[in-house]
């Protein structure tokens, strides 16, 4: 068994060497999915589903990883990661690459395995979806949850209908029947309804199961043809329903180890045309058992108690079984390996238990002598021997002149020429030619009398041994065999008669009369001497075949002898099935065109020719099983070559060993009534009949007595059971009372423990709450601290920004002051210029006044001299001299005062400009240095005193000087006022800048 770990790979190979599953377990590969994380773990697979081809399957694990496994291409691919567990999977039959997946969030999604893209998303369920059923056409799908079932259109992915039910009645499963347009709904109250898919009208309801075997159905399975429904539940009983007859036709009891059934699945077969006969039953112990529902036999089983199965799915063609194990891994089983022992060919009909020693054989004595003995019958013909009779008919008539004359105007010689030319008869006229060659009498009355006798008791249970899909074909076979048994008693106990008659029944199923007469003609002519050694195989016929084979191919016969292979193995299987197992339909028809056109010995020669033409593979065989398989299965052999070899053997075989010397020529059935067939040991058949009747009577007596004993035993058992039940009830009551007391004490102890735990939990919660509050407080304080730090950073940033702005404003103000200083300088220069001009004007006037005064003085002196000379009054001259001296003094003082005033004005303007610049450059300085203030004050005082002295000295000033002084004072005051206002504004601005940082800090 190979094991593959998917790991973290998204694609890769499933196996690295070609798998060879053993017949013991049949496992092709075991698939696991483990992770390579820090703590490795196995991801469990939950669901699996096959596609329509059966060679590809998808599987999803509980983490939502969906993988596609290609068993034909030996590849796996990760197609989707849904991130949630999938609850159901199904392939979309119409679009091969699409699949449906039901997820844990109650939704259904459709993905594409090639593009790995989401195709559609369907919502509508309110609980987990556990089943998805897709219609055979692929157009519709049914999703089932515990409370509802919904029908979806897969072309538009829209919900078409919804099945609503009461909460008290849950849904077990809703699904489509295969190959039909019917929906089957199964509910938890065991009611099963069938609905029409298109109209959703109720077609029928299955009746309730019998009360003797009433179980609650949990799981269901339907055959591929939709005719049989299997249901099971929490019991070891299986119910089989016939959906055509709408009734329960079988109840199968599983082994005692099975207490509940978890899953059911029919095993398809390529040759059963949908009427599956093998049912897989998964029980609670994790073992899936496969049983035949007709024979009720256990065929094989998978899983074990150590490695149990959780769920299983079987591929549509029946080659693989995918099982999810209880440990989460995925096992792929080979059905061919599991059924290897079952499909082995049956043992030979005759087993030689005594033979000549090999030491006595020589090259001239290759004829094998077979002694009569007990035969070992094949598994498919295990029936009790039935009484038979052998027909003895005088077949010694001469037919040499009539053998070439046929009815309906046909000639046998011409037909043989036509057959040799073309190798077979035309398909269109084959049945007509056969009827002419066999010269069928078509005795309707005689056949109706045989048919009116009904089904023979030997073939009442024919369908159990030979399960045939077509019921019509089964009925025709049953009626034909019954007519043969009523015609001759030997045929009721002939085990190979169904195998002999089945090809003709299938060929003439629409005309039972022709079918019966063809089989009867075949038995009378081509089965001559077959029943002389009944119930053993025809030893005489097999000896003829062996003699012919010894003559034509001694090496092959010696090979058979060396490996203990008798004619019962290489000849009798071909005869009892008349080559229907080893030939196809066309080959078989071609062969019997030649068989019916020749002597009855042609069939025996065909057996020899078949062995001779197959000598190469037969010489390579050494095991008995290989020989058995070869003569029970089709082989690569050209039937035309075999027929040519038969004609060669017919012509070259010596007369002493030729079968035509021991067999009668062809004899047709008589008209009106069928001939008596008694060519068998009558005493054996009569004895078997008598013994069978005696055994039947003894069995009836035994059954009657056993029934009486069982009834009595049942009454005794019933009484004992009732007594035992009463004692058990009393014991149970006592134990229940003790148990309740113990439970009460335990509950009280639990209550005390719970209270203690509750108190401790409360304390822990309180401590946690305190810790949380403390942590919250600390977090809040930290948040406040962070906020304050953030506010401080913001204030720092703002302060820096303000300082930067202040610096820029100071720089701007300094520039403005410089400009103002330049303006003041220009004004000062202008003022000085004007002052100089005014001074020049005043000086000019003073010079003029002085000149006038001098002239006046000169004049007065001249006059004074005249007065002196003239001798006029001295007082007037003295007065005029004093006035002139006073005017001179006053003019000098006024001139000196104007000079002092100009100097004082220049000093004051210079001081104001310096103070303004000093305030602009040093806004934090609140005062002027003391030495400067003292110097200014002293200077001002000295200058004021000088001015006062001058003012006191010159009290009488000219009117012109006073007016100009008034004008100069007014101009000076205006200029000083403007300077003072500018200084105040600069001081206020400087103070505001200085006070702003202090306010921000506080």
JSON list of N, CA and C in Angstrom, two decimals, residues 65 223 304 310 361 448 569 590 610 750 761 824 907 910:
[
{"chain": "A", "resi": 65, "resn": "UNK", "atom": "N", "xyz": [-9.86, 23.36, 2.10]},
{"chain": "A", "resi": 65, "resn": "UNK", "atom": "CA", "xyz": [-9.02, 23.06, 0.93]},
{"chain": "A", "resi": 65, "resn": "UNK", "atom": "C", "xyz": [-9.67, 21.97, 0.11]},
{"chain": "A", "resi": 223, "resn": "UNK", "atom": "N", "xyz": [-30.58, 1.72, -7.04]},
{"chain": "A", "resi": 223, "resn": "UNK", "atom": "CA", "xyz": [-29.84, 1.13, -8.15]},
{"chain": "A", "resi": 223, "resn": "UNK", "atom": "C", "xyz": [-29.76, 2.10, -9.32]},
{"chain": "A", "resi": 304, "resn": "UNK", "atom": "N", "xyz": [-11.63, -1.87, 8.93]},
{"chain": "A", "resi": 304, "resn": "UNK", "atom": "CA", "xyz": [-11.43, -2.75, 10.08]},
{"chain": "A", "resi": 304, "resn": "UNK", "atom": "C", "xyz": [-11.78, -1.99, 11.35]},
{"chain": "A", "resi": 310, "resn": "UNK", "atom": "N", "xyz": [-15.36, 6.28, 7.78]},
{"chain": "A", "resi": 310, "resn": "UNK", "atom": "CA", "xyz": [-16.36, 7.27, 8.15]},
{"chain": "A", "resi": 310, "resn": "UNK", "atom": "C", "xyz": [-17.43, 7.41, 7.08]},
{"chain": "A", "resi": 361, "resn": "UNK", "atom": "N", "xyz": [1.48, -44.82, -19.55]},
{"chain": "A", "resi": 361, "resn": "UNK", "atom": "CA", "xyz": [1.18, -44.17, -20.81]},
{"chain": "A", "resi": 361, "resn": "UNK", "atom": "C", "xyz": [2.40, -44.22, -21.71]},
{"chain": "A", "resi": 448, "resn": "UNK", "atom": "N", "xyz": [-48.83, -25.54, -26.62]},
{"chain": "A", "resi": 448, "resn": "UNK", "atom": "CA", "xyz": [-49.76, -24.88, -25.69]},
{"chain": "A", "resi": 448, "resn": "UNK", "atom": "C", "xyz": [-50.10, -25.79, -24.53]},
{"chain": "A", "resi": 569, "resn": "UNK", "atom": "N", "xyz": [-12.62, -30.33, -18.48]},
{"chain": "A", "resi": 569, "resn": "UNK", "atom": "CA", "xyz": [-12.21, -28.95, -18.31]},
{"chain": "A", "resi": 569, "resn": "UNK", "atom": "C", "xyz": [-12.03, -28.23, -19.64]},
{"chain": "A", "resi": 590, "resn": "UNK", "atom": "N", "xyz": [-22.51, -17.03, -36.52]},
{"chain": "A", "resi": 590, "resn": "UNK", "atom": "CA", "xyz": [-21.75, -17.55, -37.66]},
{"chain": "A", "resi": 590, "resn": "UNK", "atom": "C", "xyz": [-21.41, -19.02, -37.45]},
{"chain": "A", "resi": 610, "resn": "UNK", "atom": "N", "xyz": [-11.44, -25.70, -31.72]},
{"chain": "A", "resi": 610, "resn": "UNK", "atom": "CA", "xyz": [-11.22, -24.54, -30.85]},
{"chain": "A", "resi": 610, "resn": "UNK", "atom": "C", "xyz": [-9.96, -24.74, -30.01]},
{"chain": "A", "resi": 750, "resn": "UNK", "atom": "N", "xyz": [-21.93, 18.28, 44.25]},
{"chain": "A", "resi": 750, "resn": "UNK", "atom": "CA", "xyz": [-21.63, 19.11, 43.07]},
{"chain": "A", "resi": 750, "resn": "UNK", "atom": "C", "xyz": [-22.06, 20.55, 43.29]},
{"chain": "A", "resi": 761, "resn": "UNK", "atom": "N", "xyz": [-14.48, 32.00, 41.55]},
{"chain": "A", "resi": 761, "resn": "UNK", "atom": "CA", "xyz": [-14.58, 32.70, 40.26]},
{"chain": "A", "resi": 761, "resn": "UNK", "atom": "C", "xyz": [-14.93, 34.16, 40.47]},
{"chain": "A", "resi": 824, "resn": "UNK", "atom": "N", "xyz": [14.20, 111.18, 9.39]},
{"chain": "A", "resi": 824, "resn": "UNK", "atom": "CA", "xyz": [14.49, 112.25, 10.37]},
{"chain": "A", "resi": 824, "resn": "UNK", "atom": "C", "xyz": [15.79, 112.99, 10.02]},
{"chain": "A", "resi": 907, "resn": "UNK", "atom": "N", "xyz": [20.43, 119.42, 20.23]},
{"chain": "A", "resi": 907, "resn": "UNK", "atom": "CA", "xyz": [20.70, 118.37, 21.23]},
{"chain": "A", "resi": 907, "resn": "UNK", "atom": "C", "xyz": [19.46, 117.56, 21.54]},
{"chain": "A", "resi": 910, "resn": "UNK", "atom": "N", "xyz": [18.64, 115.15, 18.68]},
{"chain": "A", "resi": 910, "resn": "UNK", "atom": "CA", "xyz": [19.58, 114.04, 18.68]},
{"chain": "A", "resi": 910, "resn": "UNK", "atom": "C", "xyz": [19.28, 113.06, 19.80]}
]
